[in-house]
Amino acid sequence: MDQTAAKRLAAQAALKYLPQRGIVGLGSGSTARFFIEGVGALVRAGRQLRGVHTSEESRQYALTCNIELLDEAGPWEIDICVDGADEVSADLDLIKGGGGCHTREKIVNRAARTNVIIVDESKLRQRLAEHFPVPVEVLRFAHRATEKCLCRLGEPQLRVQDGQPYLTDSLNLIYDLHTGGIDQPAELERQLLAVPGVVETGLFVGRADRVIVAGDGGVRELTRDRRGD
Ligand code: A5P
């Protein structure tokens, strides 16, 4: 099965966890896009679901799919949030932010009663950040000073797109922090958040209640209690 088909399969498998009526956190990225499409189909079929978007991209796609969105100022009572991830560890900790949306994603994740992560099996790792850097959103003000502090925790690389510094939906910068593997993600997250100028990190520690993984063997589910299925 190719990666796109696996992403679609994982997204479809998450739809069974949606309530008949309620508020759904709508993740960002290519896997979450398949999920949003599925929510749109349920809404068209009469399901009373409203959404909270996690990025401009997911806002626009949700509207295209005719999903009513709550005011982005919040606060919200989100029944379930479904989102993708860049890496999932054996402990079900995550790296997110490959698409630069992790700050809003983390806010919506926090506001949700249940968080379901949907991935293709290429995202599974024994430990985080051996292959993928940790995205760190930072203020533009004094970002070179912030970068200097980040150097104590790894090798930060300013994210660039089309030759220009990449800007998030909140008009901040991203430093991708190369660490060569993380043994204690909660500790690294604490250290990163202590750096002035850091807005949010792409480490999601203990924030996934269920991970739906799709690949050649079909779909399986990992939960924090039972890592098996
Ligand atoms: C967006 O910033 C990310 O957190 C995405 O959820 C993550 O990058 C996964 O993206 P894909 O579903 O496109 O692989």
mmCIF file of C-alpha atoms and ligand atoms in Angstrom:
data_model
loop_
_atom_site.group_PDB
_atom_site.id
_atom_site.type_symbol
_atom_site.label_atom_id
_atom_site.label_comp_id
_atom_site.label_asym_id
_atom_site.label_seq_id
_atom_site.Cartn_x
_atom_site.Cartn_y
_atom_site.Cartn_z
ATOM 1 C CA MET A 1 0.000 0.000 0.000
ATOM 2 C CA ASP A 2 1.396 3.421 -0.828
ATOM 3 C CA GLN A 3 1.716 6.098 1.821
ATOM 4 C CA THR A 4 -1.223 8.147 0.556
ATOM 5 C CA ALA A 5 -3.546 5.143 0.630
ATOM 6 C CA ALA A 6 -2.387 4.348 4.181
ATOM 7 C CA LYS A 7 -3.039 7.932 5.304
ATOM 8 C CA ARG A 8 -6.553 7.766 3.839
ATOM 9 C CA LEU A 9 -7.217 4.439 5.552
ATOM 10 C CA ALA A 10 -6.070 5.703 8.970
ATOM 11 C CA ALA A 11 -8.232 8.812 8.567
ATOM 12 C CA GLN A 12 -11.302 6.797 7.629
ATOM 13 C CA ALA A 13 -10.779 4.505 10.623
ATOM 14 C CA ALA A 14 -10.962 7.509 12.960
ATOM 15 C CA LEU A 15 -14.475 8.437 11.816
ATOM 16 C CA LYS A 16 -16.028 5.668 13.927
ATOM 17 C CA TYR A 17 -14.994 7.535 17.090
ATOM 18 C CA LEU A 18 -17.043 10.623 16.246
ATOM 19 C CA PRO A 19 -20.204 11.270 18.257
ATOM 20 C CA GLN A 20 -23.635 11.675 16.643
ATOM 21 C CA ARG A 21 -23.478 15.346 17.500
ATOM 22 C CA GLY A 22 -20.623 17.357 18.929
ATOM 23 C CA ILE A 23 -17.457 19.351 18.445
ATOM 24 C CA VAL A 24 -14.497 17.915 16.566
ATOM 25 C CA GLY A 25 -10.907 19.224 16.513
ATOM 26 C CA LEU A 26 -9.729 19.202 12.915
ATOM 27 C CA GLY A 27 -6.013 18.492 12.544
ATOM 28 C CA SER A 28 -3.624 19.773 9.883
ATOM 29 C CA GLY A 29 -1.547 18.076 7.231
ATOM 30 C CA SER A 30 -2.218 15.597 4.467
ATOM 31 C CA THR A 31 -3.550 12.795 6.706
ATOM 32 C CA ALA A 32 -5.885 15.103 8.618
ATOM 33 C CA ARG A 33 -7.136 16.392 5.285
ATOM 34 C CA PHE A 34 -8.596 12.953 4.517
ATOM 35 C CA PHE A 35 -10.232 13.017 7.946
ATOM 36 C CA ILE A 36 -11.775 16.449 7.331
ATOM 37 C CA GLU A 37 -13.137 15.153 4.037
ATOM 38 C CA GLY A 38 -14.771 12.274 5.947
ATOM 39 C CA VAL A 39 -16.274 14.631 8.525
ATOM 40 C CA GLY A 40 -17.687 16.686 5.650
ATOM 41 C CA ALA A 41 -19.360 13.578 4.231
ATOM 42 C CA LEU A 42 -20.901 12.760 7.630
ATOM 43 C CA VAL A 43 -22.200 16.321 7.960
ATOM 44 C CA ARG A 44 -23.768 16.102 4.511
ATOM 45 C CA ALA A 45 -25.431 12.873 5.602
ATOM 46 C CA GLY A 46 -27.016 14.704 8.563
ATOM 47 C CA ARG A 47 -24.540 14.200 11.422
ATOM 48 C CA GLN A 48 -24.531 17.265 13.698
ATOM 49 C CA LEU A 49 -20.818 17.941 13.933
ATOM 50 C CA ARG A 50 -19.090 21.277 14.188
ATOM 51 C CA GLY A 51 -15.348 21.817 14.021
ATOM 52 C CA VAL A 52 -12.433 23.675 15.550
ATOM 53 C CA HIS A 53 -9.629 24.148 13.050
ATOM 54 C CA THR A 54 -5.915 23.867 13.920
ATOM 55 C CA SER A 55 -4.502 25.993 11.077
ATOM 56 C CA GLU A 56 -5.496 28.293 8.232
ATOM 57 C CA GLU A 57 -5.138 25.291 5.960
ATOM 58 C CA SER A 58 -7.579 23.158 7.975
ATOM 59 C CA ARG A 59 -9.943 26.131 8.361
ATOM 60 C CA GLN A 60 -10.160 26.621 4.635
ATOM 61 C CA TYR A 61 -10.516 22.940 3.838
ATOM 62 C CA ALA A 62 -13.210 22.470 6.497
ATOM 63 C CA LEU A 63 -15.201 25.327 5.000
ATOM 64 C CA THR A 64 -14.830 23.783 1.542
ATOM 65 C CA CYS A 65 -16.276 20.596 3.042
ATOM 66 C CA ASN A 66 -19.206 22.596 4.497
ATOM 67 C CA ILE A 67 -18.235 21.996 8.123
ATOM 68 C CA GLU A 68 -19.408 24.742 10.447
ATOM 69 C CA LEU A 69 -16.512 26.085 12.525
ATOM 70 C CA LEU A 70 -16.547 27.534 16.028
ATOM 71 C CA ASP A 71 -15.106 30.975 16.691
ATOM 72 C CA GLU A 72 -11.343 30.625 16.827
ATOM 73 C CA ALA A 73 -11.131 32.711 19.993
ATOM 74 C CA GLY A 74 -12.534 29.766 21.970
ATOM 75 C CA PRO A 75 -13.002 28.547 24.628
ATOM 76 C CA TRP A 76 -14.353 25.269 23.262
ATOM 77 C CA GLU A 77 -15.541 21.990 24.678
ATOM 78 C CA ILE A 78 -14.108 19.638 22.101
ATOM 79 C CA ASP A 79 -15.344 16.053 22.226
ATOM 80 C CA ILE A 80 -12.553 14.605 20.125
ATOM 81 C CA CYS A 81 -9.597 15.910 18.129
ATOM 82 C CA VAL A 82 -8.136 13.918 15.253
ATOM 83 C CA ASP A 83 -4.736 14.925 13.920
ATOM 84 C CA GLY A 84 -1.682 13.546 12.132
ATOM 85 C CA ALA A 85 1.917 13.360 13.366
ATOM 86 C CA ASP A 86 5.440 13.318 11.986
ATOM 87 C CA GLU A 87 6.716 10.712 14.438
ATOM 88 C CA VAL A 88 5.104 8.447 17.049
ATOM 89 C CA SER A 89 7.319 6.822 19.681
ATOM 90 C CA ALA A 90 6.866 3.467 21.397
ATOM 91 C CA ASP A 91 5.452 5.447 24.361
ATOM 92 C CA LEU A 92 2.993 7.191 22.017
ATOM 93 C CA ASP A 93 4.706 10.547 22.382
ATOM 94 C CA LEU A 94 4.723 12.598 19.207
ATOM 95 C CA ILE A 95 6.629 15.025 17.080
ATOM 96 C CA LYS A 96 4.332 17.369 15.190
ATOM 97 C CA GLY A 97 4.867 20.574 13.274
ATOM 98 C CA GLY A 98 6.282 19.350 9.982
ATOM 99 C CA GLY A 99 3.674 21.634 8.452
ATOM 100 C CA GLY A 100 4.402 24.419 10.950
ATOM 101 C CA CYS A 101 1.001 24.194 12.671
ATOM 102 C CA HIS A 102 1.970 22.620 15.995
ATOM 103 C CA THR A 103 1.176 25.594 18.248
ATOM 104 C CA ARG A 104 -2.463 25.758 17.207
ATOM 105 C CA GLU A 105 -2.601 21.967 17.082
ATOM 106 C CA LYS A 106 -1.384 21.768 20.678
ATOM 107 C CA ILE A 107 -3.961 24.298 21.866
ATOM 108 C CA VAL A 108 -6.789 22.336 20.257
ATOM 109 C CA ASN A 109 -5.328 19.030 21.508
ATOM 110 C CA ARG A 110 -5.369 20.421 25.074
ATOM 111 C CA ALA A 111 -8.987 21.482 24.742
ATOM 112 C CA ALA A 112 -10.157 18.058 23.554
ATOM 113 C CA ARG A 113 -11.494 15.327 25.843
ATOM 114 C CA THR A 114 -9.972 12.663 23.579
ATOM 115 C CA ASN A 115 -7.109 12.849 21.112
ATOM 116 C CA VAL A 116 -6.785 10.410 18.242
ATOM 117 C CA ILE A 117 -3.678 10.454 16.072
ATOM 118 C CA ILE A 118 -3.788 9.060 12.546
ATOM 119 C CA VAL A 119 -0.603 7.973 10.777
ATOM 120 C CA ASP A 120 0.776 5.656 8.141
ATOM 121 C CA GLU A 121 3.205 3.123 9.557
ATOM 122 C CA SER A 122 6.310 4.994 8.318
ATOM 123 C CA LYS A 123 5.775 7.404 11.239
ATOM 124 C CA LEU A 124 6.386 4.803 13.963
ATOM 125 C CA ARG A 125 9.695 5.008 15.858
ATOM 126 C CA GLN A 126 11.296 3.394 18.858
ATOM 127 C CA ARG A 127 12.370 6.840 20.101
ATOM 128 C CA LEU A 128 11.677 10.321 18.806
ATOM 129 C CA ALA A 129 13.860 12.654 16.745
ATOM 130 C CA GLU A 130 16.439 10.245 15.382
ATOM 131 C CA HIS A 131 15.178 11.015 11.884
ATOM 132 C CA PHE A 132 13.034 14.122 12.240
ATOM 133 C CA PRO A 133 13.954 17.384 13.989
ATOM 134 C CA VAL A 134 11.784 18.961 16.671
ATOM 135 C CA PRO A 135 9.998 22.012 15.218
ATOM 136 C CA VAL A 136 10.184 24.972 17.592
ATOM 137 C CA GLU A 137 8.053 28.047 16.913
ATOM 138 C CA VAL A 138 9.813 31.254 17.995
ATOM 139 C CA LEU A 139 9.057 34.948 17.969
ATOM 140 C CA ARG A 140 10.711 36.935 15.187
ATOM 141 C CA PHE A 141 11.938 39.468 17.743
ATOM 142 C CA ALA A 142 15.509 38.561 18.763
ATOM 143 C CA HIS A 143 15.215 35.176 17.074
ATOM 144 C CA ARG A 144 18.981 34.974 16.625
ATOM 145 C CA ALA A 145 19.338 35.304 20.426
ATOM 146 C CA THR A 146 16.728 32.567 20.846
ATOM 147 C CA GLU A 147 18.652 30.440 18.348
ATOM 148 C CA LYS A 148 21.777 30.838 20.467
ATOM 149 C CA CYS A 149 19.929 29.430 23.491
ATOM 150 C CA LEU A 150 18.543 26.561 21.392
ATOM 151 C CA CYS A 151 22.130 25.617 20.468
ATOM 152 C CA ARG A 152 22.541 24.271 24.010
ATOM 153 C CA LEU A 153 19.836 21.697 23.285
ATOM 154 C CA GLY A 154 20.701 20.645 19.737
ATOM 155 C CA GLU A 155 21.396 22.086 16.303
ATOM 156 C CA PRO A 156 18.704 24.587 15.368
ATOM 157 C CA GLN A 157 18.068 25.290 11.718
ATOM 158 C CA LEU A 158 15.886 28.182 10.643
ATOM 159 C CA ARG A 159 13.099 26.828 8.428
ATOM 160 C CA VAL A 160 13.161 28.406 4.992
ATOM 161 C CA GLN A 161 10.580 28.240 2.239
ATOM 162 C CA ASP A 162 11.108 29.599 -1.270
ATOM 163 C CA GLY A 163 14.305 31.267 -0.113
ATOM 164 C CA GLN A 164 12.554 33.164 2.699
ATOM 165 C CA PRO A 165 12.188 32.392 6.407
ATOM 166 C CA TYR A 166 9.042 30.275 6.815
ATOM 167 C CA LEU A 167 6.265 32.120 8.681
ATOM 168 C CA THR A 168 3.613 30.310 10.724
ATOM 169 C CA ASP A 169 -0.087 31.231 10.731
ATOM 170 C CA SER A 170 0.758 33.456 13.722
ATOM 171 C CA LEU A 171 3.622 35.075 11.762
ATOM 172 C CA ASN A 172 6.344 33.506 13.883
ATOM 173 C CA LEU A 173 9.452 31.627 12.735
ATOM 174 C CA ILE A 174 10.307 27.947 13.055
ATOM 175 C CA TYR A 175 13.647 26.529 14.096
ATOM 176 C CA ASP A 176 13.930 22.810 13.383
ATOM 177 C CA LEU A 177 16.024 21.426 16.214
ATOM 178 C CA HIS A 178 18.209 18.445 15.332
ATOM 179 C CA THR A 179 18.930 16.453 18.454
ATOM 180 C CA GLY A 180 19.951 13.017 17.158
ATOM 181 C CA GLY A 181 17.324 11.241 19.264
ATOM 182 C CA ILE A 182 15.488 12.063 22.491
ATOM 183 C CA ASP A 183 15.452 9.864 25.573
ATOM 184 C CA GLN A 184 13.393 12.189 27.758
ATOM 185 C CA PRO A 185 10.959 14.184 25.631
ATOM 186 C CA ALA A 186 9.161 15.741 28.618
ATOM 187 C CA GLU A 187 12.444 17.113 29.936
ATOM 188 C CA LEU A 188 13.447 18.512 26.551
ATOM 189 C CA GLU A 189 10.034 20.126 26.195
ATOM 190 C CA ARG A 190 10.431 21.740 29.623
ATOM 191 C CA GLN A 191 13.877 23.076 28.700
ATOM 192 C CA LEU A 192 12.690 24.429 25.356
ATOM 193 C CA LEU A 193 9.703 26.203 26.871
ATOM 194 C CA ALA A 194 12.003 27.871 29.386
ATOM 195 C CA VAL A 195 13.835 29.713 26.583
ATOM 196 C CA PRO A 196 12.531 33.279 26.190
ATOM 197 C CA GLY A 197 11.177 33.723 22.669
ATOM 198 C CA VAL A 198 10.045 30.115 22.290
ATOM 199 C CA VAL A 199 6.320 30.061 21.594
ATOM 200 C CA GLU A 200 5.736 26.305 21.436
ATOM 201 C CA THR A 201 7.478 23.047 20.615
ATOM 202 C CA GLY A 202 6.364 20.211 18.356
ATOM 203 C CA LEU A 203 6.833 17.660 21.149
ATOM 204 C CA PHE A 204 3.489 16.232 22.260
ATOM 205 C CA VAL A 205 4.214 14.220 25.381
ATOM 206 C CA GLY A 206 1.366 12.091 26.705
ATOM 207 C CA ARG A 207 -1.095 13.854 24.418
ATOM 208 C CA ALA A 208 -2.294 10.910 22.294
ATOM 209 C CA ASP A 209 -5.047 8.717 23.739
ATOM 210 C CA ARG A 210 -5.181 6.503 20.678
ATOM 211 C CA VAL A 211 -2.982 6.143 17.604
ATOM 212 C CA ILE A 212 -4.478 4.646 14.453
ATOM 213 C CA VAL A 213 -1.779 3.192 12.203
ATOM 214 C CA ALA A 214 -2.370 2.029 8.637
ATOM 215 C CA GLY A 215 -0.012 0.073 6.403
ATOM 216 C CA ASP A 216 0.397 -3.144 4.486
ATOM 217 C CA GLY A 217 -1.027 -5.187 7.353
ATOM 218 C CA GLY A 218 -4.212 -3.052 7.391
ATOM 219 C CA VAL A 219 -5.266 -0.841 10.292
ATOM 220 C CA ARG A 220 -4.247 -1.280 13.919
ATOM 221 C CA GLU A 221 -4.774 0.859 16.964
ATOM 222 C CA LEU A 222 -2.390 1.682 19.785
ATOM 223 C CA THR A 223 -3.595 3.087 23.069
ATOM 224 C CA ARG A 224 -1.710 4.427 26.049
ATOM 225 C CA ASP A 225 -2.787 1.517 28.214
ATOM 226 C CA ARG A 226 -2.417 -1.197 25.645
ATOM 227 C CA ARG A 227 0.334 -0.599 23.097
ATOM 228 C CA GLY A 228 -0.898 -3.697 21.204
ATOM 229 C CA ASP A 229 -4.128 -2.924 19.349
HETATM 230 C C1 A5P B 1 1.331 19.943 10.872
HETATM 231 O O1 A5P B 1 2.118 20.953 11.385
HETATM 232 C C2 A5P B 1 1.754 18.645 11.456
HETATM 233 O O2 A5P B 1 1.753 18.557 12.814
HETATM 234 C C3 A5P B 1 1.079 17.459 10.807
HETATM 235 O O3 A5P B 1 0.070 16.917 11.596
HETATM 236 C C4 A5P B 1 2.165 16.472 10.588
HETATM 237 O O4 A5P B 1 3.216 17.145 9.918
HETATM 238 C C5 A5P B 1 1.721 15.275 9.763
HETATM 239 O O5 A5P B 1 1.527 15.660 8.446
HETATM 240 P P1 A5P B 1 1.109 14.633 7.321
HETATM 241 O O6 A5P B 1 -0.200 14.059 7.714
HETATM 242 O O7 A5P B 1 1.020 15.489 6.084
HETATM 243 O O8 A5P B 1 2.181 13.606 7.213
#
